[in-house]
Short mmCIF file of C-alpha atoms in Angstrom, two decimals:
data_model
loop_
_atom_site.label_atom_id
_atom_site.label_comp_id
_atom_site.label_asym_id
_atom_site.label_seq_id
_atom_site.Cartn_x
_atom_site.Cartn_y
_atom_site.Cartn_z
CA MET A 16 -7.33 -3.63 10.66
CA LEU A 17 -4.16 -5.63 10.19
CA GLY A 18 -5.67 -7.42 7.24
CA PHE A 19 -6.14 -4.38 5.05
CA ASN A 20 -4.66 -3.87 1.59
CA LEU A 21 -2.68 -1.84 -0.56
CA MET A 22 0.01 -0.87 -2.23
CA ARG A 23 0.36 -1.08 -1.57
CA PHE A 24 -2.01 0.16 -1.95
CA ARG A 25 -0.96 -0.50 2.49
CA TYR A 26 -0.97 2.64 4.71
CA ILE A 27 -3.67 1.98 7.29
CA LEU A 28 -1.57 1.38 10.38
CA ASP A 29 -0.05 4.86 10.51
CA TRP A 30 -3.48 6.39 10.12
CA GLU A 31 -5.00 4.10 12.75
CA ARG A 32 -2.54 5.70 15.18
CA GLU A 33 -3.64 9.16 14.04
CA LYS A 34 -7.28 8.17 14.34
CA GLU A 35 -6.81 7.28 18.01
CA MET A 36 -5.56 10.82 18.61
CA MET A 37 -8.73 12.43 17.25
CA THR A 38 -11.32 12.46 20.01
CA GLU A 39 -13.77 14.96 18.56
CA SER A 40 -16.53 13.76 16.28
CA CYS A 41 -16.15 14.31 12.55
CA PHE A 42 -19.45 16.17 12.70
CA GLN A 43 -18.04 18.75 15.11
CA THR A 44 -14.72 19.57 13.46
CA THR A 45 -12.86 18.92 10.26
CA PHE A 46 -10.22 16.24 10.50
CA PRO A 47 -7.38 18.10 8.71
CA LEU A 48 -7.48 21.04 11.13
CA ASP A 49 -8.01 18.75 14.09
CA TYR A 50 -5.13 16.60 12.87
CA ALA A 51 -2.79 19.60 12.80
CA ASN A 52 -3.92 20.78 16.25
CA ARG A 53 -3.36 17.34 17.76
CA ARG A 54 0.12 17.19 16.27
CA ARG A 55 0.96 20.55 17.84
CA LYS A 56 -0.24 19.37 21.26
CA ILE A 57 2.08 16.40 21.09
CA SER A 58 5.05 18.62 20.18
CA LYS A 59 4.88 21.46 22.70
CA ASN A 60 8.56 22.35 22.54
CA TYR A 61 8.61 23.43 18.92
CA THR A 62 6.29 24.42 16.10
CA ILE A 63 5.18 22.12 13.31
CA LYS A 64 6.05 23.64 9.96
CA GLN A 65 3.43 23.79 7.25
CA ILE A 66 4.03 24.56 3.61
CA PRO A 67 1.58 26.89 1.81
CA THR A 68 -0.20 24.16 -0.13
CA GLN A 69 -1.13 22.41 3.10
CA HIS A 70 -3.18 25.43 4.14
CA ILE A 71 -4.95 25.23 0.79
CA MET A 72 -5.69 21.55 1.38
CA ASN A 73 -7.05 22.31 4.85
CA ARG A 74 -9.39 24.93 3.41
CA LEU A 75 -10.59 22.61 0.67
CA LEU A 76 -11.51 20.03 3.29
CA GLN A 77 -12.96 22.50 5.79
CA HIS A 78 -16.36 20.95 6.16
CA ALA A 79 -17.83 18.01 8.06
CA PHE A 80 -18.07 14.61 6.41
CA THR A 81 -21.00 12.32 7.04
CA PRO A 82 -20.12 8.61 7.45
CA ASN A 83 -21.49 7.84 3.99
CA GLN A 84 -19.50 10.65 2.38
CA ALA A 85 -16.31 9.65 4.17
CA THR A 86 -16.80 6.00 3.21
CA SER A 87 -17.35 6.93 -0.44
CA ILE A 88 -14.22 9.07 -0.42
CA GLY A 89 -12.26 6.29 1.27
CA LEU A 90 -13.35 3.82 -1.39
CA LEU A 91 -11.57 5.97 -3.98
CA ALA A 92 -8.33 4.71 -2.43
CA VAL A 93 -9.21 1.21 -3.61
CA ALA A 94 -9.47 2.48 -7.18
CA PHE A 95 -6.27 4.54 -6.88
CA TRP A 96 -4.19 1.76 -5.38
CA SER A 97 -5.57 -0.83 -7.78
CA SER A 98 -4.13 1.22 -10.64
CA VAL A 99 -0.58 1.41 -9.30
CA VAL A 100 0.80 -1.86 -10.69
CA GLY A 101 -0.30 -1.14 -14.25
CA LEU A 102 0.87 2.48 -14.10
CA ILE A 103 4.30 1.56 -12.71
CA ARG A 104 4.77 -0.95 -15.53
CA ALA A 105 3.62 1.51 -18.19
CA LEU A 106 5.93 4.20 -16.80
CA SER A 107 8.90 1.82 -16.77
CA LEU A 108 8.40 1.18 -20.50
CA HIS A 109 8.90 4.92 -21.12
CA MET A 110 11.60 5.83 -18.58
CA GLY A 111 13.06 2.51 -17.50
CA ALA A 112 12.51 0.61 -14.26
CA VAL A 113 14.85 2.72 -12.12
CA GLY A 114 14.38 6.13 -13.74
CA GLY A 115 10.61 5.80 -13.90
CA ALA A 116 10.40 4.73 -10.25
CA ALA A 117 12.65 7.63 -9.19
CA VAL A 118 10.45 10.17 -10.97
CA MET A 119 7.25 8.62 -9.61
CA TYR A 120 8.38 8.54 -5.98
CA SER A 121 9.76 12.08 -6.22
CA LEU A 122 6.39 13.37 -7.38
CA SER A 123 4.61 11.27 -4.73
CA THR A 124 6.87 12.73 -2.05
CA LEU A 125 6.03 16.28 -3.10
CA LEU A 126 2.32 15.45 -3.13
CA LEU A 127 2.39 13.84 0.33
CA LEU A 128 4.31 16.78 1.79
CA ALA A 129 1.86 19.20 0.18
CA ILE A 130 -1.12 17.38 1.68
CA PHE A 131 0.18 16.45 5.13
CA GLY A 132 3.09 18.82 5.68
CA LEU A 133 6.58 18.07 6.93
CA PRO A 134 6.69 14.99 9.20
CA ASN A 135 7.63 15.49 12.83
CA LEU A 136 10.35 12.88 13.28
CA ARG A 137 10.87 13.76 16.96
CA GLN A 138 7.71 11.85 17.78
CA PHE A 139 9.46 8.59 16.92
CA SER A 140 12.22 6.71 18.68
CA ARG A 141 15.49 6.28 16.83
CA SER A 142 15.18 2.52 16.83
CA TYR A 143 11.71 2.73 15.27
CA LEU A 144 12.87 5.15 12.57
CA PHE A 145 15.84 2.92 11.77
CA TRP A 146 13.92 -0.33 11.37
CA ALA A 147 10.80 1.26 9.91
CA SER A 148 12.95 2.99 7.31
CA ILE A 149 14.57 -0.30 6.33
CA PHE A 150 11.25 -2.12 6.06
CA PHE A 151 9.32 0.66 4.33
CA VAL A 152 12.07 1.65 1.90
CA GLY A 153 12.87 -1.98 1.13
CA CYS A 154 9.20 -2.61 0.49
CA GLU A 155 8.76 0.28 -1.95
CA LEU A 156 12.01 -0.44 -3.78
CA CYS A 157 11.07 -4.09 -4.24
CA LEU A 158 7.57 -3.17 -5.37
CA SER A 159 8.55 -0.71 -8.08
CA LEU A 160 11.60 -2.57 -9.37
CA SER A 161 9.97 -6.00 -9.39
CA ILE A 162 7.26 -4.65 -11.70
CA GLY A 163 9.69 -2.60 -13.77
CA PHE A 164 12.09 -5.51 -14.30
CA ALA A 165 9.35 -7.91 -15.43
CA ASP A 166 9.96 -9.45 -18.86
CA ASN A 167 6.50 -8.69 -20.20
CA ALA A 168 3.07 -7.34 -19.27
CA ARG A 169 1.69 -10.72 -18.16
CA GLN A 170 4.66 -11.25 -15.86
CA ALA A 171 4.23 -7.75 -14.42
CA VAL A 172 0.66 -8.61 -13.44
CA GLU A 173 1.80 -11.90 -11.90
CA VAL A 174 4.52 -10.13 -9.93
CA GLY A 175 1.96 -7.62 -8.70
CA MET A 176 -0.22 -10.49 -7.51
CA VAL A 177 2.66 -12.00 -5.48
CA ASN A 178 2.88 -8.66 -3.71
CA TYR A 179 -0.66 -9.16 -2.43
CA LEU A 180 0.50 -11.85 -0.05
CA TRP A 181 1.23 -8.99 2.33
CA PRO A 182 -2.15 -8.99 4.14
CA THR A 183 -1.68 -12.66 4.99
CA PHE A 184 1.91 -12.11 6.13
CA THR A 185 0.82 -9.09 8.17
CA ILE A 186 -1.79 -11.05 10.07
CA ILE A 187 0.62 -13.93 10.65
CA GLY A 188 3.14 -11.40 12.00
CA ALA A 189 0.52 -9.91 14.30
CA VAL A 190 -0.32 -13.35 15.68
CA TRP A 191 3.28 -14.55 15.99
CA PHE A 192 5.07 -11.42 17.23
CA ASN A 193 2.32 -9.21 18.68
CA LYS A 194 0.35 -12.07 20.26
CA GLN A 195 -2.84 -11.18 18.40
CA PRO A 196 -5.49 -13.79 19.34
CA ALA A 197 -6.56 -15.92 16.39
CA LYS A 198 -8.74 -18.93 15.63
CA TRP A 199 -7.17 -22.19 14.52
CA TRP A 200 -8.56 -21.83 11.02
CA ILE A 201 -6.21 -18.97 10.27
CA GLY A 202 -4.09 -21.72 8.76
CA ILE A 203 -6.79 -22.32 6.15
CA GLY A 204 -6.58 -18.71 5.01
CA PHE A 205 -2.80 -18.90 4.89
CA ALA A 206 -2.93 -22.04 2.75
CA LEU A 207 -5.57 -20.56 0.43
CA SER A 208 -3.43 -17.48 -0.21
CA PHE A 209 -0.38 -19.52 -1.15
CA ILE A 210 -2.34 -21.95 -3.29
CA GLY A 211 -3.85 -18.95 -5.05
CA ILE A 212 -0.41 -17.48 -5.78
CA ALA A 213 0.81 -20.88 -6.96
CA THR A 214 -2.16 -21.08 -9.32
CA VAL A 215 -1.34 -17.63 -10.69
CA LEU A 216 2.32 -18.55 -11.23
CA GLY A 217 1.35 -21.79 -12.95
CA GLY A 218 0.09 -19.84 -15.95
CA ASP A 219 -2.42 -21.58 -18.18
CA SER A 220 -1.69 -24.89 -16.42
CA GLY A 221 -2.97 -23.62 -13.09
CA PHE A 222 -1.55 -25.31 -9.99
CA SER A 223 1.36 -27.18 -11.56
CA LEU A 224 4.71 -27.37 -9.76
CA PRO A 225 6.84 -27.86 -12.93
CA GLU A 226 5.14 -24.87 -14.59
CA ILE A 227 5.59 -22.73 -11.49
CA ILE A 228 9.30 -23.53 -11.28
CA GLY A 229 9.77 -22.94 -15.00
CA ASN A 230 7.92 -19.63 -14.85
CA VAL A 231 9.89 -18.32 -11.87
CA ARG A 232 13.19 -19.35 -13.46
CA THR A 233 12.57 -17.08 -16.43
CA ASN A 234 12.96 -14.02 -14.19
CA PRO A 235 13.70 -14.99 -10.57
CA LEU A 236 14.75 -11.44 -9.61
CA SER A 237 11.28 -9.96 -10.14
CA TYR A 238 9.46 -12.76 -8.31
CA ILE A 239 11.90 -12.75 -5.39
CA MET A 240 11.62 -8.96 -5.02
CA ALA A 241 7.82 -9.21 -5.11
CA LEU A 242 7.92 -11.75 -2.28
CA LEU A 243 10.37 -9.60 -0.32
CA ASP A 244 8.06 -6.65 -0.90
CA ALA A 245 5.21 -8.47 0.83
CA LEU A 246 7.49 -9.55 3.70
CA PHE A 247 8.95 -6.07 4.17
CA TRP A 248 5.53 -4.47 4.34
CA ALA A 249 4.26 -7.08 6.79
CA ALA A 250 7.33 -6.42 8.95
CA TYR A 251 6.68 -2.66 8.81
CA CYS A 252 3.04 -3.11 9.82
CA THR A 253 3.97 -5.49 12.64
CA LEU A 254 6.64 -3.10 13.93
CA THR A 255 4.32 -0.09 13.81
CA ALA A 256 1.60 -1.96 15.68
CA ARG A 257 4.04 -3.35 18.24
CA THR A 258 5.65 0.00 19.07
CA LYS A 259 2.32 1.86 18.88
CA ALA A 260 4.07 4.59 16.91
CA GLN A 261 2.25 7.92 16.92
CA GLY A 262 2.25 10.24 13.93
CA ASN A 263 2.90 9.78 10.26
CA ALA A 264 6.37 9.54 8.73
CA VAL A 265 5.40 8.25 5.29
CA GLY A 266 6.48 11.48 3.59
CA PHE A 267 9.95 11.00 5.10
CA PHE A 268 10.06 7.36 3.98
CA PHE A 269 9.02 8.30 0.46
CA LEU A 270 11.81 10.88 0.41
CA LEU A 271 14.32 8.17 1.35
CA VAL A 272 13.01 5.93 -1.43
CA SER A 273 13.37 8.76 -3.94
CA CYS A 274 16.95 9.52 -2.89
CA ILE A 275 18.00 5.86 -3.11
CA LEU A 276 16.43 5.44 -6.54
CA TRP A 277 18.10 8.58 -7.87
CA ALA A 278 21.44 7.44 -6.44
CA LYS A 279 21.03 4.08 -8.17
CA TYR A 280 19.98 5.77 -11.39
CA PHE A 281 23.01 8.09 -11.59
CA ALA A 282 25.46 5.46 -10.33
CA GLY A 283 24.19 2.83 -12.76
CA GLY A 284 24.60 4.92 -15.89
CA TYR A 285 21.07 4.36 -17.15
CA GLY A 286 21.27 7.24 -19.62
CA SER A 287 19.06 10.29 -19.96
CA LEU A 288 15.35 10.28 -19.19
CA HIS A 289 12.93 10.89 -22.03
CA PHE A 290 10.06 13.11 -20.93
CA ASP A 291 7.61 12.54 -23.75
CA THR A 292 3.89 13.09 -23.36
CA GLY A 293 3.16 9.47 -22.44
CA ALA A 294 5.94 9.34 -19.85
CA ILE A 295 4.77 12.54 -18.16
CA LEU A 296 1.15 11.38 -18.06
CA TYR A 297 2.03 7.99 -16.58
CA ALA A 298 4.42 9.55 -14.04
CA VAL A 299 1.82 12.05 -12.84
CA ALA A 300 -0.93 9.41 -12.77
CA ALA A 301 1.18 6.91 -10.81
CA ALA A 302 2.31 9.54 -8.30
CA ALA A 303 -1.25 10.83 -7.90
CA CYS A 304 -2.63 7.33 -7.30
CA MET A 305 -0.11 6.77 -4.52
CA GLY A 306 -0.37 10.18 -2.87
CA LEU A 307 -4.10 10.80 -3.29
CA GLY A 308 -4.85 7.20 -2.36
CA TYR A 309 -3.21 7.83 0.97
CA ALA A 310 -5.12 11.10 1.44
CA VAL A 311 -8.62 9.78 0.71
CA TRP A 312 -7.96 6.60 2.71
CA ASN A 313 -7.23 8.78 5.71
CA ILE A 314 -10.62 10.46 5.36
CA GLY A 315 -12.33 7.09 5.05
CA ILE A 316 -10.80 5.47 8.12
CA SER A 317 -11.22 8.65 10.19
CA CYS A 318 -14.93 9.22 9.63
CA GLY A 319 -16.26 6.39 7.47
CA ASN A 320 -17.48 2.81 7.80
CA MET A 321 -14.44 0.63 8.52
CA THR A 322 -16.31 -2.59 7.76
CA VAL A 323 -17.12 -1.45 4.22
CA LEU A 324 -13.60 -0.18 3.65
CA ALA A 325 -12.05 -3.38 4.98
CA GLY A 326 -14.26 -5.52 2.76
CA ALA A 327 -13.48 -3.46 -0.32
CA SER A 328 -9.75 -3.55 0.36
CA TYR A 329 -9.68 -7.33 0.01
CA PHE A 330 -10.79 -7.04 -3.60
CA ILE A 331 -7.79 -4.91 -4.57
CA PRO A 332 -5.84 -7.88 -6.04
CA ILE A 333 -8.72 -8.56 -8.44
CA PHE A 334 -9.25 -4.89 -9.30
CA SER A 335 -5.51 -4.42 -9.76
CA ALA A 336 -5.24 -7.40 -12.12
CA LEU A 337 -8.26 -6.20 -14.11
CA ILE A 338 -6.97 -2.63 -14.50
CA SER A 339 -3.44 -3.82 -15.30
CA SER A 340 -4.74 -6.28 -17.87
CA VAL A 341 -6.60 -3.52 -19.70
CA LEU A 342 -3.89 -0.88 -19.31
CA LEU A 343 -1.08 -3.18 -20.44
CA ASN A 344 -3.12 -5.14 -22.96
CA ALA A 345 -2.26 -8.40 -21.19
CA PRO A 346 -4.97 -11.08 -21.50
CA LEU A 347 -5.24 -13.23 -18.37
CA SER A 348 -6.34 -16.86 -18.25
CA VAL A 349 -9.18 -18.36 -16.26
CA GLN A 350 -6.60 -20.03 -14.04
CA PHE A 351 -5.12 -16.64 -13.20
CA TRP A 352 -8.48 -15.30 -12.05
CA GLN A 353 -9.11 -18.42 -10.00
CA GLY A 354 -5.81 -17.89 -8.23
CA ALA A 355 -6.51 -14.18 -7.67
CA ILE A 356 -9.86 -14.97 -6.08
CA MET A 357 -8.21 -17.54 -3.81
CA VAL A 358 -5.68 -14.92 -2.66
CA CYS A 359 -8.52 -12.54 -1.75
CA ILE A 360 -10.48 -15.24 0.07
CA GLY A 361 -7.37 -16.42 1.91
CA SER A 362 -6.58 -12.91 3.16
CA GLY A 363 -10.18 -12.46 4.24
CA VAL A 364 -10.20 -15.76 6.14
CA CYS A 365 -6.99 -14.78 7.95
CA TRP A 366 -8.54 -11.47 8.96
CA LEU A 367 -11.77 -13.10 10.15
CA ALA A 368 -9.73 -15.55 12.22
CA THR A 369 -8.34 -12.63 14.24
CA GLN A 370 -11.70 -10.98 14.90
CA ASN A 371 -13.70 -11.51 18.07
CA PHE A 372 -17.31 -11.75 16.98
CA SER A 373 -20.08 -12.01 19.54
CA PHE A 374 -23.67 -12.95 18.83
CA ARG A 375 -26.61 -12.08 21.03
CA ARG A 376 -29.82 -14.00 21.02
CA VAL A 377 -32.77 -11.81 20.09
CA GLU A 378 -35.78 -12.54 22.25
#
């Protein structure tokens, strides 16, 4: 599971922990109600608070999901998360990089709290909350601002592609720090991912070192933040897996991101926000893609086919580039698509290198 996507698109590890807590079959009970009951059993000394909309969400989902239904619902997360890069860029053009990100994460926070309720922070150790907050918040800040600070639409798509090095970094972190067994050819996947990114950054020239350096020099801040974004998320995933953290604190992390962005916005004197029709639509769409993506992904990994979901998640870089290209009217070269495909293949190879496949001879 450590090789999964997105922004991203990105939230599988927390929900893998929740999945381990759910022993009943999805055919016997509905996961939202079971989820709440399990959380209460863990916290016997106090009551988990639920806001009214969470009860509505539980009722809406109060029926059993078949594996095919759950898988189909989970696949919606791929579409949602693939749209995030383009929507963040479009929103930044209306509200600015910082103001747009602050509005988007505020709406996402409200949506996550409405769906999953208030997080129970007492389930986590202080050291985990401290480091996880740094990694998660740093990741989301770098993601949104790297895209918002891009010079143009084409650069925003390129920056978004650099972010998709995170699956490769996550698997490397699992092998290096968590002692995840891996085949020797994991290095091939690692190399493919970086060659793919280099091809993307080379522009129309493809894999060309002078072109890559020249391209990065035009806006080093965005590219560096995109790389840090991938590293931060890999660190968060590695930490969560290493500590075997139970529960879900993403709503809390999103709240921290929102507060930091608003503090930066008011301290930086960015001026007033303009809430025109386009800005409101992009803000709501971006927040919905983040929040709802998380919700439907939870359904998919709880009751659906993990193999199908894992395979689909590796195509998010391509889907994201395609949607962003159309949304931002940014034509992409053949070399770009070649690099994007290499990034996907490289991540997939890294994941396969960590899997223990066994074959039985059929008599």
